[in-house]
């Protein structure tokens, strides 16, 4: 396989290749940048608020300012959203410190863990595993389309044995919400 500037391929293992060449082939979460700004704003607002309260009380010193800065930085780390990107044959989830990816054409399992913080867990035959919020896929139809296309390939190969109903449910819900939006926009009910 040749590596050049236009079609950089990355071998992920066992001859599976994920293409990272063209920017139009990569799809990412549309709300990620706004969520990062919101996390930074909340952290900065906390720092300013507690610093002003401390300053008004006359108790602000270097140690307390350092404590408030550490607390604000910790809040940012907690609130920092993961970035979900997908391309032909792969889906990646990148947090603040590390990133993980799966080959969607080699998916073996898709699980949904319901709860307050619902999670979608994807595993591939190479041993890779990612966790993401299903709302990210519902809010980004192109990400869901990339995942669905890879899952269909994995199912045709006989690799994906569990979880097709989970992805089908997400796709059906997205289609229903899209149809509802069209009907409401056209005043049809």
Backbone as ProteinMPNN parsed JSONL, in Angstrom:
{"seq_chain_A": "XXXXXXXXXXXXXXXXXXXXXXXXXXXXXXXXXXXXXXXXXXXXXXXXXXXXXXXXXXXXXXXXXXXXXXXXXXXXXXXXXXXXXXXXXXXXXXXXXXXXXXXXXXXXXXXXXXXXXXXXXXXXXXXXXXXXXXXXXXXXXXXXXXXXXXXXXXXXXXXXXXXXXXXXXXXXXXXXXXXXXXXXXXXXX", "coords_chain_A": {"N_chain_A": [[0.842, -1.17, 0.0], [0.645, 2.144, -0.907], [1.758, 5.144, 0.577], [0.759, 8.335, 0.34], [0.338, 11.925, 0.081], [-2.316, 12.453, -0.582], [-3.975, 10.223, -0.198], [-3.823, 9.028, 2.574], [-3.453, 6.107, 4.179], [-4.266, 4.1, 6.996], [-3.17, 1.353, 8.605], [-5.023, -0.766, 10.552], [-4.878, -3.238, 11.625], [-4.577, -6.733, 11.006], [-4.803, -6.499, 8.232], [-6.837, -4.679, 7.793], [-7.923, -1.546, 6.754], [-8.163, 1.882, 7.361], [-9.248, 4.799, 5.899], [-7.921, 8.025, 5.889], [-7.742, 10.202, 4.312], [-9.188, 12.407, 2.623], [-10.795, 15.357, 3.746], [-13.541, 15.554, 3.533], [-14.392, 12.984, 3.832], [-14.376, 12.466, 6.498], [-16.435, 12.676, 9.295], [-17.75, 14.573, 11.941], [-18.888, 15.272, 15.323], [-21.277, 17.749, 15.44], [-21.95, 19.447, 17.534], [-19.827, 19.529, 19.25], [-17.81, 21.591, 19.49], [-19.293, 23.736, 20.554], [-20.039, 22.582, 22.976], [-17.547, 22.344, 24.206], [-16.891, 25.043, 24.508], [-18.943, 25.748, 26.301], [-18.232, 24.207, 28.542], [-15.771, 25.389, 29.185], [-16.659, 27.988, 29.739], [-18.305, 27.546, 32.015], [-16.401, 26.648, 33.868], [-14.685, 28.858, 34.024], [-16.516, 30.766, 34.941], [-17.132, 29.713, 37.471], [-14.602, 29.983, 38.703], [-14.262, 32.801, 38.642], [-16.484, 33.612, 40.165], [-16.113, 32.435, 42.78], [-13.672, 33.579, 43.377], [-14.281, 36.313, 43.404], [-16.091, 36.356, 45.559], [-14.389, 35.578, 47.612], [-12.578, 37.691, 47.471], [-14.247, 39.843, 48.131], [-14.759, 39.235, 50.78], [-12.296, 39.629, 51.833], [-10.459, 37.597, 52.146], [-8.883, 36.518, 50.205], [-5.989, 35.014, 49.042], [-2.798, 33.852, 47.782], [-2.735, 31.046, 48.073], [-5.443, 30.329, 48.353], [-6.424, 31.297, 45.914], [-5.056, 29.598, 44.2], [-6.23, 27.199, 44.975], [-8.902, 27.648, 44.128], [-8.458, 27.883, 41.389], [-7.538, 25.31, 40.813], [-9.828, 23.846, 41.471], [-11.598, 24.845, 39.537], [-10.297, 23.996, 37.201], [-10.546, 21.241, 37.546], [-13.327, 21.015, 37.345], [-13.57, 21.686, 34.632], [-12.268, 19.506, 33.44], [-14.034, 17.467, 34.117], [-16.357, 18.299, 32.774], [-15.577, 18.41, 30.117], [-16.359, 17.506, 26.844], [-16.462, 14.402, 24.98], [-15.026, 13.831, 21.767], [-16.516, 12.749, 18.902], [-15.772, 11.143, 15.966], [-16.026, 9.98, 12.596], [-15.288, 7.894, 9.829], [-14.931, 6.333, 6.599], [-15.321, 3.099, 7.433], [-14.419, 3.318, 10.087], [-14.769, 4.48, 13.491], [-14.189, 6.926, 15.873], [-13.541, 7.908, 19.236], [-12.624, 10.55, 21.127], [-11.317, 11.667, 24.065], [-10.356, 13.982, 26.665], [-7.807, 13.166, 27.464], [-7.211, 10.728, 26.163], [-7.758, 8.669, 23.25], [-9.955, 6.454, 21.494], [-10.736, 3.913, 19.088], [-12.839, 2.119, 16.759], [-13.135, -0.386, 14.25], [-15.627, -0.152, 12.07], [-16.532, -1.889, 10.14], [-15.772, -4.279, 11.143], [-17.221, -4.836, 13.396], [-18.269, -6.591, 16.276], [-20.011, -6.585, 18.412], [-22.687, -4.623, 19.638], [-23.809, -2.796, 22.226], [-26.32, -1.455, 24.358], [-26.436, 0.482, 27.162], [-28.741, 1.402, 29.327], [-29.875, 4.164, 31.365], [-29.217, 6.922, 33.62], [-26.96, 8.164, 32.539], [-26.83, 7.176, 29.658], [-25.207, 4.753, 27.609], [-23.614, 3.717, 24.622], [-22.011, 0.913, 23.579], [-19.449, -0.181, 21.595], [-17.827, -2.861, 20.053], [-15.072, -4.338, 18.339], [-13.655, -6.873, 16.134], [-10.939, -6.762, 16.446], [-10.385, -6.307, 19.026], [-10.772, -3.779, 19.936], [-12.591, -1.184, 21.633], [-15.185, 1.131, 22.149], [-16.967, 3.687, 23.92], [-19.879, 5.631, 23.832], [-22.188, 8.373, 23.99], [-25.495, 7.768, 23.117], [-27.048, 9.896, 22.276], [-25.395, 11.56, 20.84], [-25.17, 10.295, 18.376], [-27.849, 10.402, 17.601], [-28.194, 13.124, 17.294], [-26.507, 13.679, 15.236], [-26.887, 12.777, 12.237], [-25.178, 11.976, 10.133], [-22.993, 10.775, 11.379], [-24.293, 8.567, 12.499], [-25.084, 7.329, 10.142], [-22.582, 6.568, 9.038], [-21.758, 4.724, 10.997], [-23.846, 2.879, 10.808], [-23.557, 1.953, 8.165], [-21.061, 0.656, 8.32], [-21.742, -1.27, 10.236], [-23.62, -2.775, 8.829], [-21.93, -3.91, 6.901], [-20.321, -5.475, 8.595], [-22.242, -7.226, 9.544], [-22.943, -8.576, 7.201], [-20.581, -9.939, 6.769], [-20.729, -11.721, 8.786], [-19.811, -11.134, 11.295], [-20.972, -9.332, 13.157], [-23.013, -10.099, 15.64], [-24.591, -9.469, 17.811], [-26.642, -6.751, 18.648], [-27.688, -5.488, 16.401], [-30.332, -4.75, 16.489], [-30.263, -2.625, 18.233], [-28.94, -0.577, 16.821], [-30.734, -0.406, 14.723], [-32.982, 0.528, 16.08], [-32.08, 3.077, 16.864], [-31.75, 4.269, 14.337], [-34.399, 4.14, 13.394], [-35.701, 5.787, 15.249], [-34.447, 8.22, 14.69], [-35.282, 8.591, 12.041], [-38.059, 8.819, 12.476], [-38.163, 11.167, 14.032], [-37.158, 12.977, 12.166], [-39.135, 12.857, 10.166], [-41.315, 13.786, 11.65], [-40.452, 16.392, 12.108], [-40.499, 17.413, 9.504], [-43.245, 17.243, 8.948], [-44.26, 19.003, 10.915], [-43.06, 21.386, 10.117], [-44.351, 21.799, 7.718], [-46.887, 22.215, 8.536], [-48.508, 19.97, 8.729], [-50.288, 17.465, 10.378]], "CA_chain_A": [[0.0, 0.0, 0.0], [1.439, 3.355, -0.974], [1.345, 6.255, 1.428], [1.065, 9.646, -0.208], [-0.364, 13.003, 0.785], [-3.738, 12.531, -0.9], [-4.71, 9.085, 0.365], [-3.081, 8.421, 3.667], [-4.171, 4.997, 4.777], [-3.714, 3.663, 8.273], [-3.48, -0.044, 8.825], [-5.494, -0.919, 11.914], [-4.594, -4.588, 12.086], [-5.074, -7.852, 10.207], [-5.085, -6.104, 6.865], [-7.948, -3.744, 7.709], [-7.383, -0.228, 6.524], [-9.098, 3.002, 7.494], [-8.743, 5.906, 5.116], [-8.003, 9.317, 6.547], [-7.257, 11.17, 3.344], [-9.938, 13.613, 2.344], [-11.54, 15.899, 4.889], [-14.967, 15.307, 3.354], [-14.684, 11.61, 4.235], [-14.454, 12.422, 7.949], [-17.604, 13.342, 9.849], [-17.591, 14.706, 13.39], [-20.006, 15.787, 16.102], [-21.48, 19.17, 15.153], [-22.131, 20.211, 18.763], [-18.657, 19.388, 20.112], [-17.157, 22.881, 19.751], [-20.145, 24.48, 21.464], [-19.947, 21.947, 24.294], [-16.242, 22.709, 24.783], [-17.017, 26.433, 24.957], [-19.79, 25.77, 27.496], [-17.437, 23.69, 29.657], [-14.795, 26.423, 29.548], [-17.4, 29.092, 30.354], [-18.714, 27.148, 33.37], [-15.2, 26.613, 34.709], [-14.242, 30.235, 34.233], [-17.524, 31.426, 35.774], [-16.92, 29.261, 38.847], [-13.383, 30.61, 39.207], [-14.505, 34.223, 38.887], [-17.45, 33.769, 41.244], [-15.521, 32.156, 44.096], [-12.605, 34.559, 43.604], [-14.92, 37.569, 43.793], [-16.617, 36.193, 46.908], [-13.218, 35.596, 48.499], [-12.044, 39.051, 47.446], [-15.185, 40.688, 48.877], [-14.584, 38.922, 52.202], [-10.943, 39.986, 52.233], [-9.724, 36.378, 52.495], [-8.194, 35.988, 49.021], [-4.528, 35.007, 49.034], [-2.284, 33.01, 46.698], [-3.108, 29.65, 48.305], [-6.864, 30.179, 48.047], [-6.574, 31.478, 44.466], [-4.606, 28.34, 43.606], [-7.275, 26.211, 45.244], [-10.04, 27.91, 43.238], [-8.033, 27.555, 40.02], [-7.523, 23.844, 40.724], [-11.224, 23.406, 41.458], [-12.149, 25.195, 38.226], [-9.688, 23.092, 36.224], [-11.18, 19.941, 37.75], [-14.658, 21.106, 36.745], [-13.418, 21.621, 33.176], [-11.942, 18.117, 33.08], [-15.265, 16.685, 34.24], [-17.339, 18.73, 31.779], [-15.052, 18.354, 28.748], [-17.045, 16.448, 26.102], [-15.667, 13.576, 24.075], [-15.228, 14.17, 20.352], [-16.819, 11.555, 18.114], [-15.553, 11.31, 14.537], [-16.178, 8.732, 11.852], [-14.913, 7.894, 8.427], [-15.268, 5.055, 5.984], [-14.763, 1.926, 8.083], [-13.939, 3.53, 11.449], [-15.403, 5.459, 14.369], [-13.244, 7.244, 16.945], [-14.008, 8.712, 20.362], [-11.432, 11.171, 21.709], [-11.549, 12.438, 25.273], [-9.345, 14.991, 26.967], [-6.483, 12.563, 27.607], [-6.937, 9.6, 25.271], [-8.75, 8.379, 22.222], [-10.161, 5.052, 21.128], [-11.424, 3.751, 17.812], [-13.246, 0.779, 16.34], [-13.365, -0.59, 12.821], [-17.064, -0.43, 12.002], [-16.74, -3.054, 9.28], [-15.402, -5.472, 11.904], [-17.941, -4.837, 14.666], [-18.759, -7.883, 16.762], [-21.092, -6.38, 19.367], [-23.177, -3.286, 19.939], [-24.659, -2.901, 23.417], [-26.859, -0.208, 24.894], [-26.6, 0.464, 28.611], [-29.628, 2.511, 29.678], [-29.684, 4.773, 32.676], [-29.116, 8.379, 33.611], [-25.935, 8.431, 31.53], [-26.917, 6.046, 28.733], [-23.991, 4.515, 26.841], [-23.591, 2.761, 23.524], [-20.686, 0.297, 23.619], [-19.13, -0.844, 20.33], [-16.616, -3.689, 20.11], [-14.743, -4.929, 17.042], [-12.941, -8.15, 16.207], [-9.533, -6.517, 16.75], [-10.279, -6.095, 20.458], [-11.001, -2.372, 20.256], [-13.899, -0.92, 22.222], [-15.477, 2.537, 22.447], [-18.236, 4.011, 24.563], [-20.331, 6.964, 23.501], [-23.561, 8.707, 24.323], [-26.324, 7.579, 21.925], [-27.588, 11.185, 21.83], [-24.481, 12.111, 19.836], [-25.564, 9.715, 17.093], [-29.178, 10.894, 17.266], [-28.071, 14.525, 16.896], [-25.626, 13.752, 14.069], [-27.284, 11.682, 11.34], [-24.066, 11.494, 9.311], [-22.242, 9.82, 12.205], [-25.097, 7.347, 12.57], [-25.016, 6.689, 8.823], [-21.277, 5.888, 8.933], [-21.785, 3.557, 11.879], [-24.802, 1.923, 10.261], [-22.958, 1.349, 6.964], [-20.052, -0.293, 8.783], [-22.418, -2.383, 10.915], [-24.191, -3.641, 7.783], [-20.812, -4.687, 6.348], [-19.935, -6.469, 9.598], [-23.301, -8.242, 9.589], [-22.807, -9.385, 5.987], [-19.42, -10.808, 6.961], [-21.028, -12.664, 9.85], [-19.109, -10.749, 12.516], [-21.881, -8.669, 14.085], [-24.035, -11.055, 16.051], [-25.481, -8.849, 18.791], [-26.736, -5.311, 18.619], [-28.276, -4.897, 15.2], [-31.611, -4.131, 16.86], [-29.95, -1.345, 18.886], [-28.696, 0.393, 15.754], [-32.002, -0.252, 14.006], [-33.832, 1.393, 16.897], [-31.58, 4.45, 16.747], [-32.072, 4.755, 12.997], [-35.846, 4.325, 13.302], [-36.042, 6.972, 16.032], [-33.977, 9.379, 13.945], [-36.184, 8.76, 10.903], [-39.346, 9.301, 12.981], [-38.002, 12.571, 14.418], [-37.021, 13.749, 10.928], [-40.46, 12.933, 9.537], [-42.124, 14.662, 12.49], [-39.998, 17.753, 11.85], [-41.005, 17.811, 8.182], [-44.694, 17.459, 9.078], [-44.506, 20.215, 11.69], [-42.641, 22.533, 9.325], [-45.339, 22.002, 6.676], [-48.184, 22.307, 9.206], [-49.272, 18.723, 8.576], [-50.223, 16.713, 11.626]], "C_chain_A": [[0.881, 1.225, 0.0], [0.876, 4.437, -0.075], [1.729, 7.541, 0.736], [0.191, 10.682, 0.49], [-1.861, 13.019, 0.508], [-4.544, 11.385, -0.303], [-3.86, 8.419, 1.417], [-3.922, 7.32, 4.258], [-3.495, 4.615, 6.075], [-4.139, 2.228, 8.471], [-3.828, -0.228, 10.292], [-5.246, -2.314, 12.456], [-5.251, -5.621, 11.203], [-5.528, -7.435, 8.813], [-6.256, -5.144, 6.714], [-7.383, -2.342, 7.643], [-8.473, 0.811, 6.7], [-8.488, 4.191, 6.769], [-8.967, 7.203, 5.846], [-7.678, 10.452, 5.584], [-8.055, 12.443, 3.257], [-10.741, 14.052, 3.556], [-13.03, 15.625, 4.756], [-15.355, 13.874, 3.71], [-14.846, 11.477, 5.744], [-15.634, 13.265, 8.421], [-17.392, 13.437, 11.353], [-18.839, 15.326, 14.01], [-20.121, 17.294, 15.891], [-21.552, 20.015, 16.416], [-20.883, 20.225, 19.648], [-18.026, 20.732, 20.464], [-17.974, 23.729, 20.717], [-20.105, 23.911, 22.876], [-18.616, 22.25, 24.978], [-16.289, 24.145, 25.298], [-17.866, 26.522, 26.228], [-19.032, 25.256, 28.716], [-16.421, 24.719, 30.124], [-15.489, 27.597, 30.237], [-17.804, 28.754, 31.792], [-17.518, 27.147, 34.326], [-14.707, 28.012, 35.029], [-15.223, 30.987, 35.132], [-17.378, 31.003, 37.234], [-15.703, 29.941, 39.457], [-13.619, 32.082, 39.547], [-15.45, 34.434, 40.062], [-16.817, 33.54, 42.615], [-14.377, 33.124, 44.404], [-13.194, 35.898, 44.045], [-15.505, 37.49, 45.201], [-15.471, 36.25, 47.923], [-12.625, 36.997, 48.594], [-12.935, 39.999, 48.254], [-15.068, 40.446, 50.38], [-13.202, 39.292, 52.719], [-10.095, 38.782, 52.605], [-8.96, 35.793, 51.319], [-6.692, 36.125, 49.194], [-4.09, 34.027, 47.938], [-2.702, 31.549, 46.85], [-4.565, 29.423, 47.925], [-7.117, 30.36, 46.548], [-6.123, 30.219, 43.732], [-5.621, 27.225, 43.802], [-8.462, 26.403, 44.316], [-9.673, 27.592, 41.788], [-8.009, 26.045, 39.815], [-8.94, 23.287, 40.654], [-11.878, 23.691, 40.108], [-11.581, 24.298, 37.128], [-10.287, 21.693, 36.333], [-12.589, 19.931, 37.161], [-14.577, 21.031, 35.229], [-13.122, 20.195, 32.718], [-13.193, 17.246, 33.129], [-16.244, 17.023, 33.123], [-16.867, 18.604, 30.337], [-15.708, 17.207, 27.979], [-16.081, 15.626, 25.261], [-15.99, 13.994, 22.643], [-15.396, 12.866, 19.578], [-16.627, 11.903, 16.644], [-15.68, 9.953, 13.863], [-15.765, 8.953, 10.408], [-15.298, 6.558, 7.83], [-14.558, 3.904, 6.714], [-14.271, 2.129, 9.5], [-14.784, 4.567, 12.168], [-14.455, 5.67, 15.535], [-13.909, 8.13, 17.988], [-12.759, 9.231, 21.066], [-11.838, 12.016, 22.905], [-10.443, 13.453, 25.473], [-7.941, 14.398, 26.98], [-6.193, 11.431, 26.631], [-8.072, 9.414, 24.276], [-8.813, 6.89, 21.956], [-10.893, 5.01, 19.804], [-11.854, 2.299, 17.627], [-13.348, 0.776, 14.825], [-14.824, -1.005, 12.677], [-17.38, -1.616, 11.101], [-16.4, -4.36, 9.972], [-16.097, -5.531, 13.265], [-18.405, -6.245, 15.02], [-19.923, -7.724, 17.719], [-21.404, -4.899, 19.501], [-24.133, -3.447, 21.112], [-25.119, -1.514, 23.835], [-27.056, -0.382, 26.384], [-27.463, 1.654, 28.994], [-29.312, 3.045, 31.067], [-29.63, 6.273, 32.546], [-28.093, 8.82, 32.564], [-25.889, 7.225, 30.589], [-25.64, 5.959, 27.896], [-24.249, 3.497, 25.749], [-22.163, 2.228, 23.472], [-20.496, -0.504, 22.339], [-17.827, -1.615, 20.496], [-16.352, -4.259, 18.723], [-13.902, -6.184, 17.225], [-11.45, -7.986, 16.49], [-9.305, -6.286, 18.239], [-10.466, -4.646, 20.87], [-12.42, -2.185, 20.778], [-14.043, 0.575, 22.482], [-16.832, 2.642, 23.128], [-18.608, 5.424, 24.159], [-21.783, 7.139, 23.896], [-24.406, 8.534, 23.06], [-26.942, 8.881, 21.413], [-26.7, 11.822, 20.768], [-24.848, 11.579, 18.456], [-26.931, 10.227, 16.652], [-29.125, 12.337, 16.773], [-27.21, 14.711, 15.657], [-25.934, 12.598, 13.129], [-26.141, 11.139, 10.478], [-23.181, 10.519, 10.084], [-22.983, 8.494, 12.288], [-25.065, 6.604, 11.246], [-23.7, 5.948, 8.635], [-21.246, 4.623, 9.776], [-22.702, 2.478, 11.313], [-24.241, 1.221, 9.024], [-21.898, 0.314, 7.354], [-20.676, -1.501, 9.457], [-23.065, -3.326, 9.911], [-23.108, -4.498, 7.135], [-20.398, -5.8, 7.312], [-20.976, -7.58, 9.679], [-23.236, -9.153, 8.365], [-21.629, -10.349, 6.085], [-19.648, -11.85, 8.045], [-20.345, -12.34, 11.166], [-20.054, -10.18, 13.565], [-23.033, -9.604, 14.415], [-25.008, -10.465, 17.051], [-25.471, -7.344, 18.607], [-27.324, -4.697, 17.374], [-29.601, -4.21, 15.513], [-31.391, -2.789, 17.548], [-29.742, -0.272, 17.829], [-29.958, 0.632, 14.937], [-32.957, 0.657, 14.756], [-33.398, 2.843, 16.843], [-31.932, 5.048, 15.394], [-33.563, 5.028, 12.855], [-36.28, 5.571, 14.067], [-35.63, 8.239, 15.306], [-34.885, 9.649, 12.75], [-37.534, 9.31, 11.348], [-39.264, 10.778, 13.38], [-37.858, 13.462, 13.185], [-38.354, 13.922, 10.229], [-41.371, 13.864, 10.325], [-41.739, 16.127, 12.252], [-40.487, 18.279, 10.515], [-42.496, 18.105, 8.266], [-45.007, 18.734, 9.846], [-44.127, 21.466, 10.902], [-43.659, 22.833, 8.223], [-46.757, 22.127, 7.229], [-49.093, 21.124, 8.917], [-49.167, 17.928, 9.871], [-51.064, 15.531, 11.571]], "O_chain_A": [[1.783, 1.335, 0.831], [-0.338, 4.618, 0.016], [2.917, 7.814, 0.561], [-0.596, 10.352, 1.378], [-2.615, 13.563, 1.315], [-5.703, 11.581, 0.064], [-3.252, 7.375, 1.18], [-5.002, 7.58, 4.788], [-2.287, 4.789, 6.231], [-5.331, 1.921, 8.5], [-3.037, 0.108, 11.173], [-5.396, -2.537, 13.658], [-6.357, -5.411, 10.706], [-6.512, -7.954, 8.285], [-6.632, -4.823, 5.586], [-6.47, -1.993, 8.392], [-9.594, 0.623, 6.228], [-7.333, 4.544, 7.007], [-10.054, 7.463, 6.36], [-7.369, 11.56, 6.022], [-7.626, 13.472, 3.778], [-11.292, 13.233, 4.291], [-13.719, 15.478, 5.765], [-16.54, 13.584, 3.874], [-15.394, 10.484, 6.222], [-15.807, 14.41, 8.004], [-16.909, 12.49, 11.974], [-19.719, 15.832, 13.313], [-19.166, 18.031, 16.138], [-21.239, 21.205, 16.367], [-20.885, 20.873, 20.695], [-17.735, 20.981, 21.633], [-17.413, 24.372, 21.604], [-20.134, 24.657, 23.855], [-18.566, 22.396, 26.199], [-15.792, 24.437, 26.386], [-17.543, 27.291, 27.133], [-19.171, 25.807, 29.808], [-16.228, 24.902, 31.326], [-14.968, 28.14, 31.211], [-17.661, 29.587, 32.687], [-17.63, 27.6, 35.466], [-14.353, 28.311, 36.169], [-14.804, 31.761, 35.993], [-17.486, 31.835, 38.135], [-15.756, 30.42, 40.589], [-13.221, 32.55, 40.614], [-15.24, 35.338, 40.87], [-16.973, 34.367, 43.514], [-14.141, 33.452, 45.567], [-12.669, 36.542, 44.953], [-15.421, 38.457, 45.958], [-15.585, 36.896, 48.965], [-12.22, 37.435, 49.671], [-12.432, 40.859, 48.978], [-15.262, 41.371, 51.169], [-12.968, 39.266, 53.927], [-9.101, 38.932, 53.316], [-8.437, 34.683, 51.419], [-6.182, 37.214, 49.46], [-4.93, 33.444, 47.252], [-2.994, 30.884, 45.856], [-4.89, 28.442, 47.256], [-7.941, 29.648, 45.973], [-6.744, 29.818, 42.748], [-5.844, 26.409, 42.907], [-8.982, 25.43, 43.77], [-10.507, 27.08, 41.041], [-8.413, 25.555, 38.761], [-9.22, 22.372, 39.88], [-12.63, 22.862, 39.596], [-12.309, 23.888, 36.224], [-10.509, 21.033, 35.317], [-12.998, 18.946, 36.545], [-15.415, 20.389, 34.596], [-13.671, 19.735, 31.717], [-13.385, 16.384, 32.272], [-16.894, 16.129, 32.581], [-17.683, 18.684, 29.419], [-15.627, 16.055, 28.406], [-15.012, 16.103, 24.878], [-17.095, 14.453, 22.352], [-14.525, 11.996, 19.601], [-17.24, 12.841, 16.135], [-15.468, 8.913, 14.486], [-15.882, 10.048, 9.858], [-15.929, 5.738, 8.497], [-13.339, 3.762, 6.619], [-13.74, 1.186, 10.087], [-15.426, 5.414, 11.547], [-13.969, 4.705, 16.124], [-14.73, 8.988, 17.664], [-11.936, 8.45, 21.543], [-12.609, 12.966, 22.773], [-9.684, 13.747, 24.55], [-6.988, 15.051, 26.554], [-5.031, 11.195, 26.301], [-9.177, 9.929, 24.445], [-7.843, 6.162, 22.167], [-11.589, 5.958, 19.439], [-11.312, 1.383, 18.246], [-13.614, 1.804, 14.202], [-15.21, -2.09, 13.112], [-18.4, -2.279, 11.289], [-16.703, -5.435, 9.454], [-15.616, -6.198, 14.181], [-18.875, -6.992, 14.162], [-20.747, -8.631, 17.837], [-20.516, -4.047, 19.48], [-25.142, -4.146, 21.011], [-24.396, -0.529, 23.682], [-27.763, -1.29, 26.822], [-26.99, 2.79, 28.991], [-28.567, 2.433, 31.833], [-29.953, 6.833, 31.498], [-28.346, 9.746, 31.794], [-25.018, 6.364, 30.71], [-25.065, 6.982, 27.523], [-25.004, 2.542, 25.931], [-21.214, 3.0, 23.337], [-21.285, -1.399, 22.035], [-16.844, -1.086, 21.016], [-17.287, -4.624, 18.01], [-13.491, -6.513, 18.338], [-10.764, -8.974, 16.749], [-8.17, -6.09, 18.672], [-10.329, -4.322, 22.05], [-13.333, -2.927, 20.415], [-13.115, 1.211, 22.982], [-17.715, 1.806, 22.94], [-17.759, 6.315, 24.142], [-22.508, 6.167, 24.107], [-24.064, 9.101, 22.022], [-27.319, 8.966, 20.244], [-27.188, 12.541, 19.896], [-24.84, 12.326, 17.478], [-27.151, 10.461, 15.463], [-29.925, 12.73, 15.925], [-27.187, 15.8, 15.084], [-25.301, 11.546, 13.217], [-26.143, 9.958, 10.13], [-22.677, 9.55, 9.516], [-22.381, 7.427, 12.165], [-25.022, 5.374, 11.228], [-23.689, 4.825, 8.13], [-20.769, 3.579, 9.33], [-22.363, 1.295, 11.34], [-24.435, 0.017, 8.858], [-21.849, -0.775, 6.783], [-20.209, -2.626, 9.281], [-23.065, -4.541, 10.112], [-23.332, -5.674, 6.849], [-20.153, -6.931, 6.893], [-20.628, -8.747, 9.862], [-23.449, -10.36, 8.474], [-21.68, -11.453, 5.542], [-18.842, -12.766, 8.204], [-20.302, -13.182, 12.064], [-19.942, -10.515, 14.744], [-23.906, -9.865, 13.586], [-26.149, -10.919, 17.134], [-24.415, -6.736, 18.433], [-27.448, -3.475, 17.301], [-29.954, -3.212, 14.885], [-32.241, -1.904, 17.457], [-30.303, 0.82, 17.928], [-30.217, 1.756, 14.507], [-33.661, 1.463, 14.149], [-34.235, 3.744, 16.783], [-32.361, 6.199, 15.31], [-33.956, 6.033, 12.262], [-37.129, 6.327, 13.594], [-36.369, 9.223, 15.301], [-35.222, 10.8, 12.474], [-38.1, 10.173, 10.677], [-40.181, 11.551, 13.101], [-38.377, 14.578, 13.162], [-38.671, 15.011, 9.75], [-42.117, 14.647, 9.737], [-42.608, 16.998, 12.2], [-40.848, 19.45, 10.398], [-42.963, 19.104, 7.72], [-45.919, 19.472, 9.475], [-44.798, 22.493, 11.007], [-43.819, 23.988, 7.832], [-47.721, 22.142, 6.464], [-50.314, 21.27, 8.868], [-48.071, 17.742, 10.399], [-51.132, 14.775, 12.541]]}, "name": "protein", "num_of_chains": 1, "seq": "XXXXXXXXXXXXXXXXXXXXXXXXXXXXXXXXXXXXXXXXXXXXXXXXXXXXXXXXXXXXXXXXXXXXXXXXXXXXXXXXXXXXXXXXXXXXXXXXXXXXXXXXXXXXXXXXXXXXXXXXXXXXXXXXXXXXXXXXXXXXXXXXXXXXXXXXXXXXXXXXXXXXXXXXXXXXXXXXXXXXXXXXXXXXX"}
